[in-house]
CSV table of C-alpha atoms in Angstrom, one decimal:
chain,number,residue,atom,x,y,z
F,1,MET,CA,3.2,4.0,22.2
F,2,THR,CA,2.8,4.4,18.5
F,3,MET,CA,-0.4,5.9,17.1
F,4,GLN,CA,-1.4,3.7,14.1
F,5,ILE,CA,-2.6,5.6,11.3
F,6,GLU,CA,-5.2,3.2,10.4
F,7,LYS,CA,-7.0,4.1,13.8
F,8,MET,CA,-6.9,7.8,12.9
F,9,ALA,CA,-9.3,10.0,11.2
F,10,LEU,CA,-10.2,13.6,10.3
F,11,ASN,CA,-13.4,15.4,11.3
F,12,ARG,CA,-14.8,17.6,8.5
F,13,LYS,CA,-14.2,20.8,10.8
F,14,VAL,CA,-10.7,20.6,9.9
F,15,ALA,CA,-11.6,21.4,6.3
F,16,GLN,CA,-13.8,24.3,6.4
F,17,ASN,CA,-14.9,26.0,3.1
F,18,ARG,CA,-13.7,22.8,1.2
F,19,SER,CA,-15.8,20.3,-0.9
F,20,LEU,CA,-16.0,17.0,0.1
F,21,GLU,CA,-13.7,15.8,-2.6
F,22,ARG,CA,-11.2,18.4,-1.3
F,23,PHE,CA,-11.5,17.0,2.2
F,24,PHE,CA,-11.2,13.4,1.1
F,25,GLN,CA,-7.9,14.6,-0.7
F,26,LEU,CA,-6.6,16.1,2.3
F,27,THR,CA,-7.3,12.9,4.3
F,28,ALA,CA,-5.7,10.8,1.6
F,29,GLU,CA,-2.6,13.1,1.7
F,30,VAL,CA,-1.8,12.3,5.3
F,31,GLY,CA,-2.4,8.7,4.9
F,32,MET,CA,-5.7,8.3,6.4
F,33,HIS,CA,-8.9,6.6,5.2
F,34,GLN,CA,-11.4,7.5,8.0
F,35,VAL,CA,-13.5,10.6,8.2
F,36,GLU,CA,-16.3,12.2,10.1
F,37,LEU,CA,-19.0,14.0,8.5
F,38,ARG,CA,-21.1,16.9,9.9
F,39,ASN,CA,-24.6,18.5,9.6
F,40,ASP,CA,-23.5,21.9,10.9
F,41,MET,CA,-21.1,23.1,8.0
F,42,THR,CA,-23.9,25.4,6.7
F,43,GLY,CA,-26.9,27.2,8.2
F,44,SER,CA,-29.1,24.1,8.2
F,45,ASP,CA,-28.7,21.0,10.2
F,46,ALA,CA,-30.8,18.9,7.5
F,47,PRO,CA,-29.4,15.5,6.8
F,48,GLU,CA,-28.8,16.2,3.2
F,49,THR,CA,-26.2,18.9,4.2
F,50,VAL,CA,-24.0,16.2,5.5
F,51,ILE,CA,-23.1,15.1,1.9
F,52,ASP,CA,-23.4,18.5,0.4
F,53,GLN,CA,-26.8,17.9,-1.2
F,54,MET,CA,-25.4,15.0,-3.3
F,55,SER,CA,-27.3,11.9,-3.8
F,56,ALA,CA,-26.2,9.0,-1.7
F,57,ALA,CA,-25.1,7.1,-5.0
F,58,ASP,CA,-23.0,10.0,-6.1
F,59,PHE,CA,-21.4,10.5,-2.7
F,60,ASN,CA,-20.8,6.5,-2.3
F,61,THR,CA,-19.0,6.8,-5.7
F,62,LEU,CA,-16.8,9.7,-4.6
F,63,ARG,CA,-16.2,8.0,-1.2
F,64,ALA,CA,-15.1,4.7,-2.9
F,65,ASN,CA,-12.8,6.7,-5.1
F,66,TYR,CA,-10.7,7.7,-2.2
F,67,GLY,CA,-11.2,4.6,-0.1
F,68,MET,CA,-12.8,6.4,2.6
F,69,LYS,CA,-14.6,5.0,5.6
F,70,ILE,CA,-17.3,7.2,7.3
F,71,LEU,CA,-16.9,6.8,11.2
F,72,THR,CA,-19.7,9.2,12.4
F,73,ILE,CA,-22.2,11.6,11.4
F,74,ASN,CA,-21.8,14.6,13.8
F,75,ALA,CA,-24.4,15.5,15.5
F,76,VAL,CA,-27.9,15.5,17.2
F,77,GLN,CA,-27.3,18.8,19.1
F,78,GLN,CA,-29.1,19.5,22.5
F,79,PHE,CA,-30.0,15.9,22.7
F,80,ASN,CA,-31.0,16.4,26.4
F,81,GLN,CA,-33.3,19.5,26.0
F,82,PRO,CA,-36.9,18.4,26.5
F,83,ALA,CA,-38.1,21.3,24.3
F,84,LYS,CA,-36.2,19.6,21.4
F,85,LEU,CA,-37.1,16.1,21.9
F,86,VAL,CA,-39.6,15.9,18.9
F,87,GLU,CA,-37.6,17.9,16.6
F,88,ASN,CA,-34.5,15.7,17.5
F,89,ARG,CA,-36.4,12.6,17.1
F,90,GLN,CA,-37.3,13.5,13.6
F,91,LEU,CA,-33.7,14.9,12.8
F,92,LEU,CA,-32.3,11.5,14.0
F,93,THR,CA,-34.5,9.5,11.9
F,94,GLY,CA,-33.2,11.5,8.8
F,95,LEU,CA,-29.6,11.1,9.9
F,96,ALA,CA,-30.1,7.3,10.5
F,97,GLU,CA,-31.7,6.9,7.2
F,98,LEU,CA,-28.5,8.7,5.8
F,99,ALA,CA,-26.0,6.8,7.8
F,100,VAL,CA,-27.2,3.5,6.4
F,101,GLN,CA,-27.2,4.7,2.8
F,102,ILE,CA,-23.6,5.9,3.2
F,103,GLY,CA,-22.1,3.5,5.5
F,104,SER,CA,-21.8,5.3,8.7
F,105,PRO,CA,-22.0,3.2,11.9
F,106,ALA,CA,-22.4,6.0,14.4
F,107,ILE,CA,-24.1,9.2,15.2
F,108,ILE,CA,-22.8,11.7,17.6
F,109,PHE,CA,-25.0,13.2,20.3
F,110,VAL,CA,-24.1,16.4,22.3
F,111,PRO,CA,-25.8,18.2,25.1
F,112,GLU,CA,-27.0,21.6,25.5
F,113,VAL,CA,-24.9,24.4,26.7
F,114,ASN,CA,-27.1,26.9,28.4
F,115,PRO,CA,-26.4,29.1,31.4
F,116,GLN,CA,-30.0,29.8,31.9
F,117,ASP,CA,-30.9,26.2,32.4
F,118,THR,CA,-32.7,25.9,35.9
F,119,ARG,CA,-33.0,22.1,36.0
F,120,THR,CA,-31.5,20.3,38.9
F,121,PRO,CA,-28.7,17.8,38.1
F,122,GLN,CA,-31.1,15.1,38.8
F,123,GLN,CA,-33.6,16.5,36.4
F,124,ARG,CA,-31.2,16.9,33.7
F,125,LEU,CA,-30.0,13.2,34.3
F,126,GLU,CA,-33.5,11.9,34.2
F,127,ASP,CA,-34.3,14.0,30.9
F,128,ALA,CA,-31.1,12.7,29.2
F,129,ALA,CA,-32.0,9.1,30.1
F,130,HIS,CA,-35.6,9.6,28.8
F,131,HIS,CA,-34.4,11.0,25.6
F,132,LEU,CA,-31.7,8.3,25.1
F,133,GLN,CA,-34.6,5.7,25.5
F,134,VAL,CA,-36.5,7.4,22.6
F,135,PHE,CA,-33.3,7.7,20.5
F,136,GLY,CA,-32.3,4.2,21.2
F,137,ASP,CA,-35.4,2.7,19.7
F,138,ILE,CA,-34.5,4.6,16.3
F,139,LEU,CA,-30.8,3.5,16.5
F,140,ALA,CA,-31.7,0.0,17.1
F,141,ASN,CA,-34.1,0.1,14.1
F,142,TYR,CA,-31.2,1.1,11.8
F,143,HIS,CA,-28.6,-1.1,13.6
F,144,LEU,CA,-26.5,2.1,14.6
F,145,THR,CA,-24.4,3.3,17.5
F,146,GLY,CA,-24.9,6.5,19.5
F,147,LEU,CA,-22.0,8.3,20.7
F,148,ILE,CA,-22.6,10.7,23.6
F,149,GLU,CA,-20.0,13.6,23.8
F,150,PRO,CA,-20.0,15.5,27.1
F,151,LEU,CA,-19.2,19.2,26.8
F,152,GLY,CA,-16.8,20.8,29.4
F,153,PHE,CA,-18.1,24.3,29.1
F,154,MET,CA,-19.0,25.8,32.4
F,155,ALA,CA,-22.7,26.2,31.1
F,156,SER,CA,-22.8,22.7,29.8
F,157,THR,CA,-25.7,20.5,30.9
F,158,MET,CA,-23.6,17.4,30.8
F,159,ARG,CA,-19.9,18.3,31.6
F,160,TYR,CA,-18.5,14.8,32.7
F,161,PRO,CA,-18.2,11.5,31.0
F,162,TRP,CA,-19.5,9.7,34.1
F,163,THR,CA,-22.6,11.5,33.9
F,164,ALA,CA,-23.1,10.5,30.5
F,165,LEU,CA,-22.4,6.9,31.5
F,166,ARG,CA,-25.0,7.2,34.3
F,167,ALA,CA,-27.6,8.6,31.8
F,168,ILE,CA,-27.0,5.4,29.5
F,169,GLU,CA,-27.3,3.1,32.4
F,170,LEU,CA,-30.6,4.8,33.7
F,171,SER,CA,-31.9,4.6,30.0
F,172,GLY,CA,-31.5,1.0,29.8
F,173,ARG,CA,-30.3,1.1,26.3
F,174,THR,CA,-27.3,-0.7,24.9
F,175,GLU,CA,-26.9,1.3,21.8
F,176,PHE,CA,-24.7,4.2,23.3
F,177,LYS,CA,-21.1,4.7,24.1
F,178,LEU,CA,-18.9,7.8,24.7
F,179,THR,CA,-17.2,10.1,22.6
F,180,ILE,CA,-14.2,11.7,24.7
F,181,ASP,CA,-13.0,14.9,23.5
F,182,THR,CA,-9.6,16.4,24.8
F,183,PHE,CA,-10.8,19.8,24.7
F,184,HIS,CA,-13.7,19.2,26.8
F,185,PHE,CA,-11.7,16.8,29.1
F,186,PHE,CA,-9.4,19.9,29.6
F,187,LEU,CA,-12.3,22.3,30.2
F,188,ALA,CA,-14.1,20.2,32.7
F,189,HIS,CA,-10.7,19.9,34.6
F,190,ILE,CA,-11.0,16.2,34.7
F,191,THR,CA,-7.9,14.5,36.4
F,192,ALA,CA,-6.3,11.2,35.5
F,193,ALA,CA,-7.5,9.8,38.8
F,194,GLN,CA,-11.0,10.9,38.4
F,195,PHE,CA,-11.0,9.4,34.8
F,196,LYS,CA,-9.5,6.1,35.9
F,197,ALA,CA,-12.0,5.7,38.8
F,198,ASN,CA,-15.2,6.7,36.9
F,199,VAL,CA,-14.7,5.7,33.3
F,200,ASP,CA,-14.6,2.2,31.7
F,201,VAL,CA,-12.5,2.7,28.5
F,202,LYS,CA,-14.7,-0.2,27.0
F,203,ARG,CA,-17.6,2.2,26.9
F,204,ILE,CA,-15.7,4.6,24.8
F,205,GLY,CA,-16.4,4.8,21.1
F,206,LEU,CA,-14.4,7.6,19.8
F,207,VAL,CA,-11.8,10.2,21.1
F,208,HIS,CA,-11.6,13.7,19.5
F,209,LEU,CA,-8.4,15.5,19.4
F,210,SER,CA,-7.5,19.1,18.9
F,211,GLY,CA,-5.0,21.4,20.5
F,212,ILE,CA,-5.0,24.9,22.1
F,213,GLU,CA,-1.8,27.1,22.3
F,214,PRO,CA,-1.5,29.4,25.6
F,215,ILE,CA,-4.2,32.3,25.8
F,216,HIS,CA,-3.1,35.6,27.1
F,217,GLU,CA,-6.4,36.7,28.6
F,218,LEU,CA,-8.5,35.6,31.4
F,219,ARG,CA,-11.6,33.9,29.8
F,220,GLU,CA,-12.8,30.3,29.0
F,221,VAL,CA,-11.4,28.9,26.0
F,222,LEU,CA,-13.8,28.6,22.9
F,223,ASP,CA,-14.2,26.1,20.1
F,224,GLU,CA,-12.7,29.0,17.9
F,225,ASP,CA,-9.2,28.4,19.8
F,226,ARG,CA,-9.2,24.8,18.8
F,227,MET,CA,-6.2,24.1,16.3
F,228,LEU,CA,-4.1,21.2,15.5
F,229,ILE,CA,-1.7,19.9,18.2
F,230,THR,CA,1.7,21.6,18.6
F,231,ASP,CA,4.5,21.5,21.1
F,232,CYS,CA,3.0,24.6,22.8
F,233,ASP,CA,-0.2,22.5,23.4
F,234,MET,CA,-1.8,23.7,26.8
F,235,MET,CA,-4.4,20.9,26.8
F,236,GLN,CA,-1.9,18.0,27.3
F,237,ASN,CA,-3.2,16.0,24.5
F,238,VAL,CA,0.0,13.7,24.7
F,239,GLU,CA,-0.8,13.0,28.3
F,240,GLN,CA,-4.4,12.5,27.7
F,241,VAL,CA,-3.9,10.0,24.9
F,242,HIS,CA,-1.2,8.0,26.9
F,243,LEU,CA,-3.6,7.8,29.6
F,244,PHE,CA,-6.5,6.4,27.4
F,245,GLU,CA,-4.1,4.0,26.0
F,246,SER,CA,-2.8,2.9,29.4
F,247,LEU,CA,-6.2,2.0,30.5
F,248,GLY,CA,-6.8,-0.1,27.5
F,249,TYR,CA,-8.6,2.1,25.0
F,250,ARG,CA,-7.6,0.6,21.5
F,251,GLY,CA,-10.2,2.7,19.5
F,252,ASP,CA,-10.3,5.5,16.9
F,253,TYR,CA,-9.0,8.9,17.3
F,254,SER,CA,-10.4,11.9,15.2
F,255,PHE,CA,-8.7,15.4,14.7
F,256,GLU,CA,-11.6,17.8,15.4
F,257,PRO,CA,-9.9,21.5,15.4
F,258,PHE,CA,-12.7,24.1,15.1
F,259,SER,CA,-11.0,27.3,14.4
F,260,THR,CA,-12.1,29.1,11.4
F,261,ARG,CA,-8.2,30.1,10.8
F,262,LEU,CA,-7.9,26.7,9.3
F,263,ALA,CA,-10.1,27.7,6.3
F,264,ASP,CA,-7.3,30.0,5.1
F,265,GLU,CA,-4.7,27.1,5.0
F,266,SER,CA,-3.9,25.0,1.8
F,267,ASN,CA,-4.2,21.3,2.0
F,268,GLU,CA,-0.5,21.0,2.0
F,269,GLN,CA,-0.1,23.3,5.1
F,270,LEU,CA,-2.8,21.3,7.0
F,271,ALA,CA,-1.4,17.9,5.9
F,272,ASN,CA,2.0,19.0,7.4
F,273,GLU,CA,0.3,20.2,10.7
F,274,ILE,CA,-1.6,17.0,10.9
F,275,ALA,CA,1.6,15.0,10.3
F,276,ALA,CA,3.3,16.9,13.2
F,277,SER,CA,0.4,16.6,15.5
F,278,ILE,CA,0.7,12.7,15.1
F,279,ASN,CA,4.3,12.8,15.7
F,280,LEU,CA,3.8,14.9,18.9
F,281,LEU,CA,1.2,12.2,20.2
F,282,ASN,CA,3.8,9.6,19.9
F,283,GLN,CA,6.1,11.2,22.4
F,284,PRO,CA,6.7,9.6,25.7
F,285,THR,CA,5.1,11.1,28.8
F,286,ALA,CA,5.5,11.0,32.4
F,287,MET,CA,1.9,11.1,33.3
F,288,GLU,CA,1.2,8.7,36.1
F,289,VAL,CA,-2.1,6.7,36.2
């Protein structure tokens, strides 16, 4: 298997404390021309923060100068929390308007992580489906796709991709697909057999990649632990990617390491680490599916 550079992207989390232009420069240095933008790089999730308060026209000029394609805007947070439905509907409308202006075809949705949530699994499912009905109307109006990303944390209110697929089915909406994140796949302890039995890869719109090296303490791994992929990776990214490909996934992959340690690295250092990550992903694996 060979990971085609044309199918790979960088999420802006890899370029913390960098301007959009520096982020585009990094992406171009590793031979990529696809990126994911975010509305959580500052203290506000407002749509204008996605493009650093630039005008859409100025942003599009910058994007064109570097030949960049915008894959997604990330994200509508806590999309399945009833108390946030009105707020998230307003946020989504703003993000959708921006997405159309800057040429992004998709917006990512993530569930709430809340250890105090007392809803039953059925209530959570029904709430999620209802919210997707509401959000689906907005996405349809703007001709956009919603990408639901289950979070594998123990306190997540939607840990598994098949739960997200069930919510989509219950909603009756056709605007949604999945984002599969190798970090959350690992946290949720999903096996190849479970994935093969419960997930149709045709329903996957994007795969997020990051790596974690061994942690020498007893705790749940955190977003801060997420780096690029090395040969010490404990999450088996290579095996996960080979699994997805063996089942027929031919979509995009985006590197999404969260660690704030990346902010201290130069573009040259990051570019070298990204290239090494891609080389590792092209290694053979013995994973059985």
